[in-house]
Short mmCIF file of C-alpha atoms in Angstrom, two decimals:
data_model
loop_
_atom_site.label_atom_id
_atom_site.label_comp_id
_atom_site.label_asym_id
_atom_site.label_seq_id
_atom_site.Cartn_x
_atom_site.Cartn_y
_atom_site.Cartn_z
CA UNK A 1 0.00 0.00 0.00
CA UNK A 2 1.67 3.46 -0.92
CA UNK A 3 2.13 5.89 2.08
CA UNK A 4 0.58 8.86 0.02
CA UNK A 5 -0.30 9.24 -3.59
CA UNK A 6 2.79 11.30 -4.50
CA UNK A 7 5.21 13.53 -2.98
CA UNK A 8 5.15 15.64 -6.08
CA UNK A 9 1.52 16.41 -5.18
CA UNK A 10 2.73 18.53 -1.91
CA UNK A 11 2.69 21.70 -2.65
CA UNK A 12 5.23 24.67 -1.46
CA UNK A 13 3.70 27.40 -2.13
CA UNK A 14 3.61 30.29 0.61
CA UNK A 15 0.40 29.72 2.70
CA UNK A 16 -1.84 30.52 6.36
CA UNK A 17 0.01 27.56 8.19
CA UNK A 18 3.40 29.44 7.44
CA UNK A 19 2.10 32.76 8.52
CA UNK A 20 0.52 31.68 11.40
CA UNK A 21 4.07 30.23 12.73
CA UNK A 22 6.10 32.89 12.04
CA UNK A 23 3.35 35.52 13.76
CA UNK A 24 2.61 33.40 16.85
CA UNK A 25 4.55 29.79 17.68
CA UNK A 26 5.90 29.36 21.02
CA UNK A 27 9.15 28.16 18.85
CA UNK A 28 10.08 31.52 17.36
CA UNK A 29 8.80 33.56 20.41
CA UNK A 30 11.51 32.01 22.43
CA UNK A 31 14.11 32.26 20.10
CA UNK A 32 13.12 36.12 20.07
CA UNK A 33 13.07 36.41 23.67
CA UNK A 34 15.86 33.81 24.70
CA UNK A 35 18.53 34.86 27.37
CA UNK A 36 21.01 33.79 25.36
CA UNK A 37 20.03 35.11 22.15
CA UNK A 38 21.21 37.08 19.63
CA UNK A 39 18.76 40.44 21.52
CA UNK A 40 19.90 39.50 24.59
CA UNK A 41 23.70 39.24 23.78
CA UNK A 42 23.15 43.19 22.68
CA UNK A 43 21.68 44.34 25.42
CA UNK A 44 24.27 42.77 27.84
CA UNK A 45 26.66 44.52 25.78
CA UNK A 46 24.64 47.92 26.82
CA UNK A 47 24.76 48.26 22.61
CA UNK A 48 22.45 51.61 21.94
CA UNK A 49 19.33 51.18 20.08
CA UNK A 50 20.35 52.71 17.13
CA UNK A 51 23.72 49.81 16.58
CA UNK A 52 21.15 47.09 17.17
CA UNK A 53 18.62 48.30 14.78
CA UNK A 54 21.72 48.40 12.36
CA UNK A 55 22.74 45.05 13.43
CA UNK A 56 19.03 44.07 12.58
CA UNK A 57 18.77 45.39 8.97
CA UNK A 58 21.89 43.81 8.17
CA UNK A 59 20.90 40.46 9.49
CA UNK A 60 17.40 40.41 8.02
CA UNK A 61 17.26 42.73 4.81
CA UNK A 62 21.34 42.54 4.38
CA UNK A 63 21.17 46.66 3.78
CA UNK A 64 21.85 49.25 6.38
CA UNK A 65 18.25 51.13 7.50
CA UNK A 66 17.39 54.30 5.51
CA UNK A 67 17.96 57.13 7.62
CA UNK A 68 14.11 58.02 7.97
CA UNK A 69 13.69 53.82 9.12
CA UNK A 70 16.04 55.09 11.91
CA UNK A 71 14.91 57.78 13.11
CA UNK A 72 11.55 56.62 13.35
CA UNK A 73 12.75 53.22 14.97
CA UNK A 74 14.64 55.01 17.34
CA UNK A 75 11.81 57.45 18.69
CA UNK A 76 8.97 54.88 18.83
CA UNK A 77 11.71 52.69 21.14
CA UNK A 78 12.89 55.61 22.95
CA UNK A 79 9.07 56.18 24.05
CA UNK A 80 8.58 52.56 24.56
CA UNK A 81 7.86 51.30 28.51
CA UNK A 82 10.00 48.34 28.50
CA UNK A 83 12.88 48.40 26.17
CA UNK A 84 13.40 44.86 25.77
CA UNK A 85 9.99 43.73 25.31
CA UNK A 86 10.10 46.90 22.35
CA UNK A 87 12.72 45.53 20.40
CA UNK A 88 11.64 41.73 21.13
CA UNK A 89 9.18 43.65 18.85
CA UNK A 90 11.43 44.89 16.44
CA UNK A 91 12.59 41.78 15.89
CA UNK A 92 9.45 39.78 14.76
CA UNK A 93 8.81 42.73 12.94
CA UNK A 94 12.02 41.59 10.82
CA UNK A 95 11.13 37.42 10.72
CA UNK A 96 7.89 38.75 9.40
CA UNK A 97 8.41 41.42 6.94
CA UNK A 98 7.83 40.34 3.08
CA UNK A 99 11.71 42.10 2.93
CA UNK A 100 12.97 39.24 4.52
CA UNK A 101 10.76 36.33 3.56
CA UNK A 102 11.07 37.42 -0.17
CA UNK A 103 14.61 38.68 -0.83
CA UNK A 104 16.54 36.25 1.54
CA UNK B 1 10.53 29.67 4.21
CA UNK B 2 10.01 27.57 0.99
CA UNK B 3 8.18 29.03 -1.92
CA UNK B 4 7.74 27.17 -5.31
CA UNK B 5 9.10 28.80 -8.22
CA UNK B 6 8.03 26.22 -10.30
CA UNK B 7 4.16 26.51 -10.78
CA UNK B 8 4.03 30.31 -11.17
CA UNK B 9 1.28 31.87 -12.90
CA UNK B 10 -0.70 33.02 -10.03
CA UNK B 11 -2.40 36.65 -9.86
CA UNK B 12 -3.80 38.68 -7.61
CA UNK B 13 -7.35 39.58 -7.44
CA UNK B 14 -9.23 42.68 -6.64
CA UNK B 15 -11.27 41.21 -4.61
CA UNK B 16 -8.69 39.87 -1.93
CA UNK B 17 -7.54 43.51 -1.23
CA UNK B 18 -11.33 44.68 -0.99
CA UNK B 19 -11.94 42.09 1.19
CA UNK B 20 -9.27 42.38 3.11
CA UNK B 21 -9.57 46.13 3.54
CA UNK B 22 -13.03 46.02 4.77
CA UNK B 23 -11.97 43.20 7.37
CA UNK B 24 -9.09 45.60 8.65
CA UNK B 25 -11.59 48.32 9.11
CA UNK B 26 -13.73 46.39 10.95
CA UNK B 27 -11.39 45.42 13.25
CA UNK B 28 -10.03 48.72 14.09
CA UNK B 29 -13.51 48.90 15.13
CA UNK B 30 -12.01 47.89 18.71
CA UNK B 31 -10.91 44.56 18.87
CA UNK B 32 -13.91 42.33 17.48
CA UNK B 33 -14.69 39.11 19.99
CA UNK B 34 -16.60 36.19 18.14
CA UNK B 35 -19.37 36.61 19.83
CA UNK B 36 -19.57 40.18 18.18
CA UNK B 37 -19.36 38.34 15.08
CA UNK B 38 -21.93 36.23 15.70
CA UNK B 39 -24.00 39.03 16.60
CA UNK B 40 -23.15 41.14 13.52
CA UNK B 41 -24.40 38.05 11.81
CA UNK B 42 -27.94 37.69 13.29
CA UNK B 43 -28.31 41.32 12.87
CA UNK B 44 -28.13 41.25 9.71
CA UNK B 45 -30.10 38.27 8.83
CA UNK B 46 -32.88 39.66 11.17
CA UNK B 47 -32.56 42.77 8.66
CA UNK B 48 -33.46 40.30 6.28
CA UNK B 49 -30.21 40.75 4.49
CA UNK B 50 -29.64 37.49 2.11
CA UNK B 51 -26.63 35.91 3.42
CA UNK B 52 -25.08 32.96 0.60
CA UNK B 53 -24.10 29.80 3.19
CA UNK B 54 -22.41 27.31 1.45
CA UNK B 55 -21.05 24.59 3.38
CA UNK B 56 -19.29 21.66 1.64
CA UNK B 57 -17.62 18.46 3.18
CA UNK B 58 -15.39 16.74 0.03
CA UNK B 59 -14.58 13.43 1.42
CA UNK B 60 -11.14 12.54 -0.81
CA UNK B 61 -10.39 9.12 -1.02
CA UNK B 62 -6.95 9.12 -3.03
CA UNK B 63 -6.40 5.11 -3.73
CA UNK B 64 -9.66 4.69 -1.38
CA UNK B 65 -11.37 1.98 -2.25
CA UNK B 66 -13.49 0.87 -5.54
CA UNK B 67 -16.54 2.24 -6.76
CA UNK B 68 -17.44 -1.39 -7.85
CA UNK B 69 -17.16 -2.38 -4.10
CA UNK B 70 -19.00 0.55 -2.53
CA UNK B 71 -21.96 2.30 -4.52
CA UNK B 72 -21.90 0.55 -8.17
CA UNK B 73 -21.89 -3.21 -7.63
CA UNK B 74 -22.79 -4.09 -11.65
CA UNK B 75 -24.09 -7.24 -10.05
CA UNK B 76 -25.67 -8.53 -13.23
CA UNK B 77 -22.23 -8.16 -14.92
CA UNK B 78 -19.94 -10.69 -15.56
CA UNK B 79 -18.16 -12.24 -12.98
CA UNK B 80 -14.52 -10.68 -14.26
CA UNK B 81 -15.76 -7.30 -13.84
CA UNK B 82 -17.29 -7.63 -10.75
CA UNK B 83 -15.96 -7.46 -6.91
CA UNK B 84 -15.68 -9.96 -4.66
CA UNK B 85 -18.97 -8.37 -2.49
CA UNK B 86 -22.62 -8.79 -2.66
CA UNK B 87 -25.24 -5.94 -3.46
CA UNK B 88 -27.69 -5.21 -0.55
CA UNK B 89 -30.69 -3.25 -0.82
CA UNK B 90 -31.82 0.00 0.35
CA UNK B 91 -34.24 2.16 2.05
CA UNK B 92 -34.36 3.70 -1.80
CA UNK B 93 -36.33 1.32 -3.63
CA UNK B 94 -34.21 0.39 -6.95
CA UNK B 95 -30.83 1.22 -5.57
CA UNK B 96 -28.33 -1.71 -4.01
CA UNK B 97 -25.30 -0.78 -2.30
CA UNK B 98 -21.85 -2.97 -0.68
CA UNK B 99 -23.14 -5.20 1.62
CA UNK B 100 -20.60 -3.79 4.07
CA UNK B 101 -22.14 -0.95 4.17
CA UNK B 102 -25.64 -1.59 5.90
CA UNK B 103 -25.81 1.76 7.74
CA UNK B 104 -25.68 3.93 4.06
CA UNK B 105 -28.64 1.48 3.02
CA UNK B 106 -30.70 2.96 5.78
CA UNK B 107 -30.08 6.38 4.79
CA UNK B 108 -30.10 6.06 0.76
CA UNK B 109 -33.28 8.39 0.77
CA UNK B 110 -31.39 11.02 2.14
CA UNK B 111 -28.26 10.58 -0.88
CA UNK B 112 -27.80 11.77 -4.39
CA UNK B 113 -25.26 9.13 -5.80
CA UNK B 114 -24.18 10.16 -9.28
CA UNK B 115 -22.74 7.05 -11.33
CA UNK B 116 -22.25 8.84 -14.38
CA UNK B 117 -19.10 10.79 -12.96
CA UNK B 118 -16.15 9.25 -14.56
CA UNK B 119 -13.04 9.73 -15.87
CA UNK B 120 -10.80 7.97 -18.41
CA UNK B 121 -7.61 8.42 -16.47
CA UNK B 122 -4.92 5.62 -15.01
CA UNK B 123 -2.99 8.63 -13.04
CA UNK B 124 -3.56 9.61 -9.98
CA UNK B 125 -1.84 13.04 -10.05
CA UNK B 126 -3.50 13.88 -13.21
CA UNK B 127 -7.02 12.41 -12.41
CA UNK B 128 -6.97 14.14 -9.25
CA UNK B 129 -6.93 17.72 -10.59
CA UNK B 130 -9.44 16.44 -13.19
CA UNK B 131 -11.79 15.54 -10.71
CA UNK B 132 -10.99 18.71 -8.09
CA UNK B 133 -10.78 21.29 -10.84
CA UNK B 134 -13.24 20.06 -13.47
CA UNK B 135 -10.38 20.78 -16.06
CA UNK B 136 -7.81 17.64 -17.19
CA UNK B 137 -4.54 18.65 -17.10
CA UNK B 138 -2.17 19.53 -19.80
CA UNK B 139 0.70 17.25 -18.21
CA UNK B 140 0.97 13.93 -16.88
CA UNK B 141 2.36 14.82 -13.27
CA UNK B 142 -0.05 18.47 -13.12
CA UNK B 143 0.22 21.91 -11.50
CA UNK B 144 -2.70 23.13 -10.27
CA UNK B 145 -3.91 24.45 -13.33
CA UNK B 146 -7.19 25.20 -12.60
CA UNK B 147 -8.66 26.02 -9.36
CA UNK B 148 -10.48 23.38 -7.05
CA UNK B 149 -14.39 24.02 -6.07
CA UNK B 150 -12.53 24.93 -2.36
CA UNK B 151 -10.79 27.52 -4.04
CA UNK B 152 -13.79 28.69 -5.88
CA UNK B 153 -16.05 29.19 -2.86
CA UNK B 154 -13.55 30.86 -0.64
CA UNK B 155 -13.72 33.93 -3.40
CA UNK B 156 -16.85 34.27 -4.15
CA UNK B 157 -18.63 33.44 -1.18
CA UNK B 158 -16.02 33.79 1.54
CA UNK B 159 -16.44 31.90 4.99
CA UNK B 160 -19.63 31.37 7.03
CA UNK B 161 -18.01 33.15 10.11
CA UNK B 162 -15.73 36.60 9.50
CA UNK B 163 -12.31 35.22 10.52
CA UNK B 164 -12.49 31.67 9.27
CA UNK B 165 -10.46 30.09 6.74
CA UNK B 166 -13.44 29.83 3.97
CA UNK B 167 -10.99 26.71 2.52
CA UNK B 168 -10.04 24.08 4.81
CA UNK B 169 -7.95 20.74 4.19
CA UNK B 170 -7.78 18.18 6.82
CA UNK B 171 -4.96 17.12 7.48
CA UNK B 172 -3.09 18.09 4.27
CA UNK B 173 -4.19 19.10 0.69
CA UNK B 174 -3.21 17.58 -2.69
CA UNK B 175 -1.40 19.83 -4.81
CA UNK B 176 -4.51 20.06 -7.36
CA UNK B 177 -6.75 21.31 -4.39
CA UNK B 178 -5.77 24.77 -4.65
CA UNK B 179 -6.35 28.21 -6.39
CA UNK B 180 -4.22 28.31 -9.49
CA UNK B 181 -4.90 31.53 -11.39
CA UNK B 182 -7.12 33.02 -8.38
CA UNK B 183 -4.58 33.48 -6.25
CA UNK B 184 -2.67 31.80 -3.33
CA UNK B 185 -5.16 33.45 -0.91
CA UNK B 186 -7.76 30.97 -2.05
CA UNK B 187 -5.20 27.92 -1.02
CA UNK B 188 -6.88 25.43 1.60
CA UNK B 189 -5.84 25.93 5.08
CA UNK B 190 -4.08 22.70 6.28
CA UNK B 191 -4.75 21.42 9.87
CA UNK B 192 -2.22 19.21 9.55
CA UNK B 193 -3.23 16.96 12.31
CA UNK B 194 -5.99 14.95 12.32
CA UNK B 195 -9.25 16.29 14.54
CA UNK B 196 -10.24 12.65 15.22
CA UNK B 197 -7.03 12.31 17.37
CA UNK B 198 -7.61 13.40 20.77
CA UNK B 199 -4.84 15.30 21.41
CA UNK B 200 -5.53 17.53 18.15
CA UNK B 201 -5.39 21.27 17.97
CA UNK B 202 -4.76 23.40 15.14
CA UNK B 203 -0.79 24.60 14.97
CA UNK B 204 -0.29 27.97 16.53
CA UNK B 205 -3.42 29.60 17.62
CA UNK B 206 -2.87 30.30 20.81
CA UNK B 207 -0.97 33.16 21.84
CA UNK B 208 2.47 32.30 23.27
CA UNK B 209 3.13 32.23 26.65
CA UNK B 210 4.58 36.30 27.71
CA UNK B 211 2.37 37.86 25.01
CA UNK B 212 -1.02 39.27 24.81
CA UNK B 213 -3.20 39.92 21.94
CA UNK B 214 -2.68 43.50 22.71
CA UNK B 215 1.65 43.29 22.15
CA UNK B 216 0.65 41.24 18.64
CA UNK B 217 -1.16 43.62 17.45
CA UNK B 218 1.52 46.78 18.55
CA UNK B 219 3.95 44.27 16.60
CA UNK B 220 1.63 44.69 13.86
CA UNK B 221 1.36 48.24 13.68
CA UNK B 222 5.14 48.05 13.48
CA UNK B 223 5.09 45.90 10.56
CA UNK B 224 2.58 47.54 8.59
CA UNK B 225 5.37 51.37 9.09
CA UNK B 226 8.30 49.22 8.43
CA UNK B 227 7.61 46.51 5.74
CA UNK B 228 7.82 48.72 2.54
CA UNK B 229 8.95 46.41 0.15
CA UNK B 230 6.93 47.57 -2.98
CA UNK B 231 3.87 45.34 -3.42
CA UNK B 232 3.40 45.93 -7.29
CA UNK B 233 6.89 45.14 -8.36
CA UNK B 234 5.51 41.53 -7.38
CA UNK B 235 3.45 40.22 -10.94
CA UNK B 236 3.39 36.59 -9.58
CA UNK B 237 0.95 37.73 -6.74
CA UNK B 238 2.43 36.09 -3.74
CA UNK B 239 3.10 39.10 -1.87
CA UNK B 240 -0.32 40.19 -2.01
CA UNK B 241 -1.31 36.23 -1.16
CA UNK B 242 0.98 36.87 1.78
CA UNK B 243 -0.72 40.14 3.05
CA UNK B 244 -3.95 38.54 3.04
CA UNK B 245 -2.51 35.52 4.83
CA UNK B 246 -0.91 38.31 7.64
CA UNK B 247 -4.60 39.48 7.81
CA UNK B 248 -6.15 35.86 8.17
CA UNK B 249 -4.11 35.08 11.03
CA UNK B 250 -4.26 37.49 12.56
CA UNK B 251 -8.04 36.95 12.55
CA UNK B 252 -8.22 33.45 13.54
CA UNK B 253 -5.76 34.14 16.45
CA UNK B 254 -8.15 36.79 17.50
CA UNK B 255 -11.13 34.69 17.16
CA UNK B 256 -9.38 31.50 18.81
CA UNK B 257 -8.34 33.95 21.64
CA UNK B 258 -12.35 35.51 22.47
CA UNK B 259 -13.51 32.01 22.15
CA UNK B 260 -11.14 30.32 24.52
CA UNK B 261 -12.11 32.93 26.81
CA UNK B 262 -16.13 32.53 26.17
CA UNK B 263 -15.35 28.76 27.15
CA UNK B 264 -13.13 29.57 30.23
CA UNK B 265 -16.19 31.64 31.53
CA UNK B 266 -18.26 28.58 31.05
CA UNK B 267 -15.90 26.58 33.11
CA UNK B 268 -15.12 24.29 30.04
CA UNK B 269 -11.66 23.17 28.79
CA UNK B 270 -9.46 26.13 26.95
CA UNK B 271 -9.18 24.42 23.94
CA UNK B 272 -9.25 25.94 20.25
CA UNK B 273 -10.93 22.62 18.91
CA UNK B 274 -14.39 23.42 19.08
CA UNK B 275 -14.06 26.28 16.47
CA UNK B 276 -12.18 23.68 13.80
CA UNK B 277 -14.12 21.80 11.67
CA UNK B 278 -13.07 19.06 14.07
CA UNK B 279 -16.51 16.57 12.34
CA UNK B 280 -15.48 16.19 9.21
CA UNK B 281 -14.23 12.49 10.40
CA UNK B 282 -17.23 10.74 9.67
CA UNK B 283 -17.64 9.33 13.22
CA UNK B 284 -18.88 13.47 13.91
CA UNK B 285 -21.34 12.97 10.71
CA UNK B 286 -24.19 12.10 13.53
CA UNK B 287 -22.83 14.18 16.03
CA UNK B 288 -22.34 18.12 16.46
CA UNK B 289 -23.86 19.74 12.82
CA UNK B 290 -21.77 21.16 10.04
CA UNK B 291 -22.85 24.69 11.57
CA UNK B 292 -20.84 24.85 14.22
CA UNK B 293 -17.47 25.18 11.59
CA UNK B 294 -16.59 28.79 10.43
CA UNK B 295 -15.21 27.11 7.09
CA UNK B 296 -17.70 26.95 4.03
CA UNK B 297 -15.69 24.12 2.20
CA UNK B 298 -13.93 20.99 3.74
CA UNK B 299 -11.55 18.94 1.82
CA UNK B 300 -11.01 15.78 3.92
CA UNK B 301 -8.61 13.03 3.02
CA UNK B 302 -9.43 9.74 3.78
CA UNK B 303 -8.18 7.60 1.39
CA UNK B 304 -3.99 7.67 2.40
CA UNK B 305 -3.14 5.40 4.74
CA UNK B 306 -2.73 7.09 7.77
CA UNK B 307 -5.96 9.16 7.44
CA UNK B 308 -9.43 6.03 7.79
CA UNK B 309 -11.81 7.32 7.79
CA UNK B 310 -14.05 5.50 10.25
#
């Protein structure tokens, strides 16, 4: 008896089940907010906001952030009430921006 | 992330960023709950407001077993052609069915068994998407070249309940189930696991532990200032697929969230289950009614090993 009808008939095209685990699995919210992460490593480092949002676009979008991307990243985490949790926020905002899932 | 740049050839549609648009708006509206939904629903059908329901259970059995051993005995043919079974007859007069199947006999006056729908076709690939799309294939081992019904009802009639997945595959979907040419937005939404196991749940709907729904949707409002990347440089339509995904899961999360609450106040089990169209096993045929699923068209396997149905 076959196991399924054909492998070719999976399909990989982009779809909900993706989306839904980059926007909300346990998986990648712990890699975002583990201790020994790649946020966490920065911030023990007392790295300013501005050299990890640098550190972000280069990871993510391989480009340094327009200057206007920066300025407004900067202010809305300079407002923010817990800094951490703000650029735990930053961060998905990377995983999950068509920039990164489409160009790398 | 894994996309397929083999298939190609899918557009986007109007309609998706209408529909999507409108959704948004509504739930700016101040974070709708499902029973908000529900009311938003009654309202309007109290207006008398036609509402299209369409709800559609495909039960796919890929290398199931034979029609000559289920529905179409051919018991006066000859003895070559015929299974190894015996006809029975039904509560319909006229019509014999498998005589393992004595339950269906009981109920043939409530079936419409069509035994002119046929096909020509020794492949399975390619006599899938004949029989999903309505279109045979130009190639042996197809692309979805034509969309599946699923596909077709999830744009133009959309899901019974806002939020919902209109298109839903349990567990998985064969690649001739989709949208083709209407778009990746009209894709089934897999499960993935089976709702007849008990320990099912549906992949990610909960909100993980240390966040609220409130933090997802600041992350959100971050993503929608920050993700530029120009949407019309994109002619294969995935990116706009992708938006509308963003904008369905962020729905069903929202959705799964109100209702896990609803049942928590109701001292029940927090559980997302209930919402999934967890009967589409047939052991839930006699038990809670198609209504209580959001989606408006089911594609089930059962025929793989793996997925009996029951």
């Amino acid at each position: 008896m076959r196991e399924s009808a054909c492998e070719c008939e999976r399909s990989y095209a982009p779809n909900l089940s993706q989306i839904l685990h980059l926007m909300n699995s346990p998986e990648l919210q712990k890699k975002i907010a583990n201790d020994k992460g790649r946020l966490a490593g920065m911030l023990k480092d007392n790295k300013p906001d501005e050299q990890i949002l640098n550190e972000f676009y280069l990871r993510s979008f391989s480009r340094n952030p327009h200057p206007d991307e920066l300025k407004d990243a900067t202010a809305m985490l300079a407002s923010a009430k817990d800094r951490k949790s703000a650029l735990e926020d930053f961060e998905w905002m990377f995983l999950n921006s068509k920039e990164f899932i489409f160009n790398h | 992330m894994t996309i397929d740049v083999h298939s190609g050839g899918y557009r986007c549609c109007d309609g998706i960023n209408r529909r999507s648009f409108l959704r948004t708006g509504a739930l700016m509206l101040g974070g709708m709950s499902l029973s908000g939904l529900l009311r938003r629903q009654a309202l309007a059908a109290a207006a008398g407001e036609a509402r299209k329901d369409v709800s559609v259970i495909l039960f796919w059995q890929g290398g199931g077993p034979s029609q000559l051993d289920m529905w179409d005995m051919k018991p006066d043919a000859p003895s070559e052609f015929r299974g190894s079974f015996n006809p029975i007859s039904t509560n319909l007069d006229g019509l014999q069915v498998c005589e393992h199947m004595p339950r269906i006999a009981k109920v043939c006056d409530k079936l419409s068994l069509l035994r002119s729908v046929t096909h020509g076709d020794s492949g399975h690939e390619s006599a899938t998407h004949t029989l999903l799309t309505g279109y045979k294939p130009t190639n042996d081992i197809p692309a979805n070249e034509a969309p599946a019904y699923g596909s077709i009802v999830a744009k133009e009639m959309g899901p019974r309940v806002d939020g919902f997945p209109a298109y839903v595959a349990v567990p998985t979907a064969p690649k001739s189930s989709a949208a083709a040419y209407l778009g990746v937005a009209y894709n089934p939404f897999e499960t993935q696991g089976d709702p007849n196991n008990e320990n099912f749940s549906v992949q990610n709907l909960k909100v993980p532990g240390g966040l609220t729904l409130d933090r997802l949707e600041n992350r959100r409002n971050i993503l929608s200032h920050f993700d530029t990347l120009r949407r019309d440089i994109d002619s294969s339509g995935l990116i706009g697929g992708m938006d509308t995904f963003a904008q369905q899961a962020y729905e069903i999360v929202t959705l799964a969230e109100s209702a896990g609450r609803i049942r928590h106040q109701q001292g029940r089990p927090q559980n997302a289950r209930p919402l999934w169209p967890h009967f589409v096993g047939t052991k839930y045929l006699a038990g809670p009614p198609v209504d209580r699923s959001g989606c408006a068209f089911c594609h089930r396997e059962c025929g793989r090993l793996g997925y009996p149905c029951e």
